[in-house]
Short mmCIF file of C-alpha atoms in Angstrom, two decimals:
data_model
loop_
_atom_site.label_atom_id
_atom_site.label_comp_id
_atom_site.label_asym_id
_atom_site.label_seq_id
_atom_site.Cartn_x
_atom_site.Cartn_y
_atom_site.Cartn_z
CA UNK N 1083 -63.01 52.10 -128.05
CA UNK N 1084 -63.62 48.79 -126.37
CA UNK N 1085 -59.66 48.06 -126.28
CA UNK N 1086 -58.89 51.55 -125.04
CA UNK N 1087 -61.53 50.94 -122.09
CA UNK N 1088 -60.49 47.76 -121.26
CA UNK N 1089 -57.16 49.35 -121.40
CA UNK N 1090 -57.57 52.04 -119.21
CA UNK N 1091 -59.48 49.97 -116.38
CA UNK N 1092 -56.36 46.81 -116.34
CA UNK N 1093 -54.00 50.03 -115.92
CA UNK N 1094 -56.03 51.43 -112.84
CA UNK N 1095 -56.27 47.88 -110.98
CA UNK N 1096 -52.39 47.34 -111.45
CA UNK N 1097 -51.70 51.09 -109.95
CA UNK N 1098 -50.79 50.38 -106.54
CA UNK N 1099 -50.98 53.94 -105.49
CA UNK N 1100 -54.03 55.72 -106.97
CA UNK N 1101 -57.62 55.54 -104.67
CA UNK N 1102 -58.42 52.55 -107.12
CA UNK N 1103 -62.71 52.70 -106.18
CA UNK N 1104 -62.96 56.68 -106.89
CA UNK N 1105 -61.28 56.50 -110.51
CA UNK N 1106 -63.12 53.75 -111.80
CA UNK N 1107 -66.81 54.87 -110.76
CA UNK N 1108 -65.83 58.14 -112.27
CA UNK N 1109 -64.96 56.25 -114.93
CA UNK N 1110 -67.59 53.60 -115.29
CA UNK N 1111 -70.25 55.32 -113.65
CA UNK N 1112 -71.36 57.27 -116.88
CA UNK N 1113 -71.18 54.30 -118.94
CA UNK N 1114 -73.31 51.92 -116.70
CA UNK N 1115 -76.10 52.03 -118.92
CA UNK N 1116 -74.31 52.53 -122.24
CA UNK N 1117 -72.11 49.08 -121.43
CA UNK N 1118 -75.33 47.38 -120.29
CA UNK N 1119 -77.00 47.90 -123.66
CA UNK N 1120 -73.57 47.05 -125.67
CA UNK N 1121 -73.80 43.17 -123.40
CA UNK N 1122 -77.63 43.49 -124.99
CA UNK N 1123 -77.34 44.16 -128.04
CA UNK N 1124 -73.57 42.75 -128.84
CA UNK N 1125 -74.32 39.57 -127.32
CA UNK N 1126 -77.96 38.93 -127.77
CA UNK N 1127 -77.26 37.69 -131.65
CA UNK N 1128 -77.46 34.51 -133.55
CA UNK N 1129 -74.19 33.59 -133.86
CA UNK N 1130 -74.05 31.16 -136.82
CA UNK N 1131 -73.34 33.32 -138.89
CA UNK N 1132 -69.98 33.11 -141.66
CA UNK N 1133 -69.21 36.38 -139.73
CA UNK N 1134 -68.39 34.57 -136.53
CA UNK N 1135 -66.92 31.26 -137.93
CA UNK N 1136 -63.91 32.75 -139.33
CA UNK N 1137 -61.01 33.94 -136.73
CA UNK N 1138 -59.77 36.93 -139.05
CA UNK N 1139 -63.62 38.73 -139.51
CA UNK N 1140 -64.16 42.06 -137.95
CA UNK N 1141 -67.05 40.97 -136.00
CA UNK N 1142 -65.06 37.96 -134.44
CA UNK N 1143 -62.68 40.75 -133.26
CA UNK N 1144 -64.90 42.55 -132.40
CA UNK N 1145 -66.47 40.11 -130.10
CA UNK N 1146 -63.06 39.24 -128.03
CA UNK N 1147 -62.34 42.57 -127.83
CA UNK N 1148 -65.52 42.62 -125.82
CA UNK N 1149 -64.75 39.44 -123.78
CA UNK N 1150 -61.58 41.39 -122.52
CA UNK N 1151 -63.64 44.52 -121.74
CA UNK N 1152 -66.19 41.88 -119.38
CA UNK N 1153 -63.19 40.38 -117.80
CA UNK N 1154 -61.73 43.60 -116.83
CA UNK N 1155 -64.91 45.27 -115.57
CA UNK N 1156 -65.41 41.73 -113.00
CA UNK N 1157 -61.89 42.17 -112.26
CA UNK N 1158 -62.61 45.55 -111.10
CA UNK N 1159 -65.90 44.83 -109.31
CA UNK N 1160 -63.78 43.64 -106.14
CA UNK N 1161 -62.52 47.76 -105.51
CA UNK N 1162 -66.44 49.09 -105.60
CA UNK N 1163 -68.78 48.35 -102.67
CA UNK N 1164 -72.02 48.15 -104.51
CA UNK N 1165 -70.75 47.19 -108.22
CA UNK N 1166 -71.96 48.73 -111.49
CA UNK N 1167 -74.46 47.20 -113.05
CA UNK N 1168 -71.96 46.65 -115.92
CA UNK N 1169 -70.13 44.71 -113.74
CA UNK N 1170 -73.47 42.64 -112.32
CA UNK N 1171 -74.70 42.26 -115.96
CA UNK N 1172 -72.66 38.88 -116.89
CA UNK N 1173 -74.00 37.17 -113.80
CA UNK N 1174 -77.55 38.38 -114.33
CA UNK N 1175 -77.70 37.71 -117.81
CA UNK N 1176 -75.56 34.95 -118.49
CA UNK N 1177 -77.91 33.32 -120.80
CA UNK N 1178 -76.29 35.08 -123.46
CA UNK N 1179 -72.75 33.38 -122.54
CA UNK N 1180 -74.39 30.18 -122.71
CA UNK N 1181 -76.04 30.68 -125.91
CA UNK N 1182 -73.01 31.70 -127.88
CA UNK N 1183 -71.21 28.44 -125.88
CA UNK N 1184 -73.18 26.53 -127.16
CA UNK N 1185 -73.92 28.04 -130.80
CA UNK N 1186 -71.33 27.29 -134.32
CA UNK N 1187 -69.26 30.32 -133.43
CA UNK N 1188 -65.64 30.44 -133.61
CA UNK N 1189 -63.93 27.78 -131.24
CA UNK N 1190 -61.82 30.54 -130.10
CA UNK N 1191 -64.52 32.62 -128.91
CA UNK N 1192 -66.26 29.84 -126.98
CA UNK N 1193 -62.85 28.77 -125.06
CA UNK N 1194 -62.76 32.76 -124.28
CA UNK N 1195 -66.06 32.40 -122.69
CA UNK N 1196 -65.71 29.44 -120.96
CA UNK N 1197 -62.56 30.73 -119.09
CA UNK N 1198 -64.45 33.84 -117.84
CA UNK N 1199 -67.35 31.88 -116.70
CA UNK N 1200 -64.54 30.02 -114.98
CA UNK N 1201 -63.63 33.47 -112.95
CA UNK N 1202 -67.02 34.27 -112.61
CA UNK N 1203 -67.86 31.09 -110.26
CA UNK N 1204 -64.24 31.80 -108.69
CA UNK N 1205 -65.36 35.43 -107.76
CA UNK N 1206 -65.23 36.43 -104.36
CA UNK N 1207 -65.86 39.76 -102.72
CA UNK N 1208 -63.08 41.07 -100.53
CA UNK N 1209 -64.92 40.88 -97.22
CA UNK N 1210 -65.59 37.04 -98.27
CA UNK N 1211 -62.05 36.54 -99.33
CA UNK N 1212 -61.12 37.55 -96.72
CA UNK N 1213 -63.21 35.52 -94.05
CA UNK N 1214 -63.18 32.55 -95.54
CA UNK N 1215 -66.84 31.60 -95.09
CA UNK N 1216 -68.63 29.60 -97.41
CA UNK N 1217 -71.68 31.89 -97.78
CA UNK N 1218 -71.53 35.09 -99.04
CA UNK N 1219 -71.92 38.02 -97.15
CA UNK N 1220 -71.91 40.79 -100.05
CA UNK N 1221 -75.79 40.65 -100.70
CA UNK N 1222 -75.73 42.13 -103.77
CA UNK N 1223 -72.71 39.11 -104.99
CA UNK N 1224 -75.35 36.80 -103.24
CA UNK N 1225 -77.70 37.36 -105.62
CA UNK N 1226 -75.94 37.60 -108.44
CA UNK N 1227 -74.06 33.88 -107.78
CA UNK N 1228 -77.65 32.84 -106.81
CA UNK N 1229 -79.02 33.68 -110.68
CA UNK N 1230 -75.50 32.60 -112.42
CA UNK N 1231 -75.97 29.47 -110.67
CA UNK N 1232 -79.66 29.04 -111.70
CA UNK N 1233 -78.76 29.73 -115.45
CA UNK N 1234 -76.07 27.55 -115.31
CA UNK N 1235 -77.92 24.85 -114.01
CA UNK N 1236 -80.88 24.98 -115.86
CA UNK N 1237 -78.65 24.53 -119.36
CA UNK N 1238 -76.99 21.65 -117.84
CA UNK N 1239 -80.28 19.98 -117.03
CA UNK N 1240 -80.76 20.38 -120.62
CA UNK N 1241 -79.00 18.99 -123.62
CA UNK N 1242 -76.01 22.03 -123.61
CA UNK N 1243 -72.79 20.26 -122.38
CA UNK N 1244 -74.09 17.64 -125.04
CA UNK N 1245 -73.40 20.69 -128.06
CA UNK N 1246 -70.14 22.12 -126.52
CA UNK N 1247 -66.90 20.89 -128.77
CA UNK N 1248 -63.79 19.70 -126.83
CA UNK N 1249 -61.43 20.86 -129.25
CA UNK N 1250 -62.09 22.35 -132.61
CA UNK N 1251 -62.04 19.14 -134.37
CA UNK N 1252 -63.58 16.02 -133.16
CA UNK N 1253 -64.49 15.32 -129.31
CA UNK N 1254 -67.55 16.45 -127.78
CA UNK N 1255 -68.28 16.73 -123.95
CA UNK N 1256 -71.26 14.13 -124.28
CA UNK N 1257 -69.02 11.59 -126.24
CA UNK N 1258 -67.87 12.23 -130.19
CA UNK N 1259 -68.37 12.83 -132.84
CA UNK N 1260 -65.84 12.39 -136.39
CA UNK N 1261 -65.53 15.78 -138.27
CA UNK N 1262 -66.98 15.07 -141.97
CA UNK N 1263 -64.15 13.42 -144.37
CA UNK N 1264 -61.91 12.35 -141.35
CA UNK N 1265 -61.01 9.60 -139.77
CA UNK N 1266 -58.79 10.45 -137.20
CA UNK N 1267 -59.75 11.48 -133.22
CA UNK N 1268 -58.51 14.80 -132.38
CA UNK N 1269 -57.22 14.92 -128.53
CA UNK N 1270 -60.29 16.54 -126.54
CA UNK N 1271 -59.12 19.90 -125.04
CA UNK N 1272 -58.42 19.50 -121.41
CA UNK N 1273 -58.33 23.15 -120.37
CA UNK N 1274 -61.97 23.66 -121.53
CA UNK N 1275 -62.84 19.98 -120.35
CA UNK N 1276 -61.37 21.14 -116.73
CA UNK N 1277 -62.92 24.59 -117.11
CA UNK N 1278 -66.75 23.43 -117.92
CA UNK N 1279 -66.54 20.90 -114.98
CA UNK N 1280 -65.53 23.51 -112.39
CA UNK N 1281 -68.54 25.49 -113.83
CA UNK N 1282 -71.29 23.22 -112.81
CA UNK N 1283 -69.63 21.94 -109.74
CA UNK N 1284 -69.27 25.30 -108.33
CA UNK N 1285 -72.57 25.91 -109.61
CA UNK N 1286 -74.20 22.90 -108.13
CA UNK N 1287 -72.13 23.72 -104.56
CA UNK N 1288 -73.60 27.42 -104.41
CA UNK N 1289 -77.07 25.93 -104.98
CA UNK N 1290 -76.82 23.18 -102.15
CA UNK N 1291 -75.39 25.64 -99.83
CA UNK N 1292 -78.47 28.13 -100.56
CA UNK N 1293 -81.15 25.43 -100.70
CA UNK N 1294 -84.12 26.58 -98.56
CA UNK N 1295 -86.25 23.05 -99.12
CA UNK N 1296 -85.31 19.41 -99.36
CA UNK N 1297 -87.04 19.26 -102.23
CA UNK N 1298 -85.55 22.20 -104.14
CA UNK N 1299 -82.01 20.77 -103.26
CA UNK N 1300 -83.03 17.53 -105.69
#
């Protein structure tokens, strides 16, 4: 089901003649809530679990099946005026993202998340795109860049980067660390390494740039 959704909603976006905005809140409309509770209840797991750790288990499947599904519905955010909560949901509850990032789950699976945190800090509405301006003028984006930006930073001020791997071996953001019964340093994953850097800067930049005291912006 997830597959054939994400499916449908990549085959709508690349169709350069249909009246892309009507078709997909037909389509997504009805499932705003059911989609909502699916990012709830799929996501809001302890993910340590032997079901996670190994890349050929249902669940793991399951899960990137999923990540495709959230990457498609914030592709197709930029055709709707006011977006879906389904596709609002992984800005306003990224908490969940961070978790799993940071949890023993499948390396995989955390590089999968990473990249679409990547897009989500990317994201830009059309109207925004399309002036160029370095504040936002979709409110509704506004807000949700505002609380992805928040999470974000509020992990980093923590000890998170500190538990995210570099590669699925051996180096760590916050220095290394020597798998158990080896000797040699794996290469650290630069892709990732690049990825989680744009993260908080673009995190960081969207918080100075919305900063109402001096004090909040230290």
């Amino acid at each position: 089901c997830l597959w054939t959704l994400t499916t449908i909603i990549k085959d709508i976006l690349k169709d350069k003649v249909l009246p892309k905005a009507g078709i997909l809140k037909k389509l997504l409309a009805p499932l705003d809530a059911v989609l909502e509770g699916f990012y709830n209840s799929i996501l809001f797991h302890h993910f340590d679990s032997h079901h996670y750790t190994s890349p050929y288990s249902e669940a793991a499947n399951n899960l990137i099946s999923f990540i495709d599904l959230l990457e498609a519905l914030l592709a197709s955010r930029i055709e709707l005026e006011l977006p879906l909560r389904c596709q609002r949901v992984l800005f306003l509850k990224v908490s969940y993202v961070l978790n799993i990032i940071s949890s023993s789950i499948l390396y995989l699976i955390k590089k999968k998340f990473i990249m679409l945190l990547k897009k989500c800090v990317l994201y830009k509405s059309r109207e925004d795109a399309k002036s160029g301006s370095l504040f936002l003028q979709n409110p509704s984006l506004f807000e949700d860049m505002l609380a992805l930006s928040n999470a974000i930073l509020q992990v980093v001020n923590l000890t998170w980067l500190n538990q995210i791997p570099l590669s699925e071996k051996a180096s760590y953001f916050g220095g290394s660390e020597a798998p158990p019964g080896d000797d040699t340093q794996g290469g650290s994953d630069q892709t990732v390494l690049r990825a989680l850097s744009l993260v908080v800067l673009k995190a960081l930049e969207f918080k100075f740039q919305n900063s109402v005291t001096e004090a909040e912006m230290k």
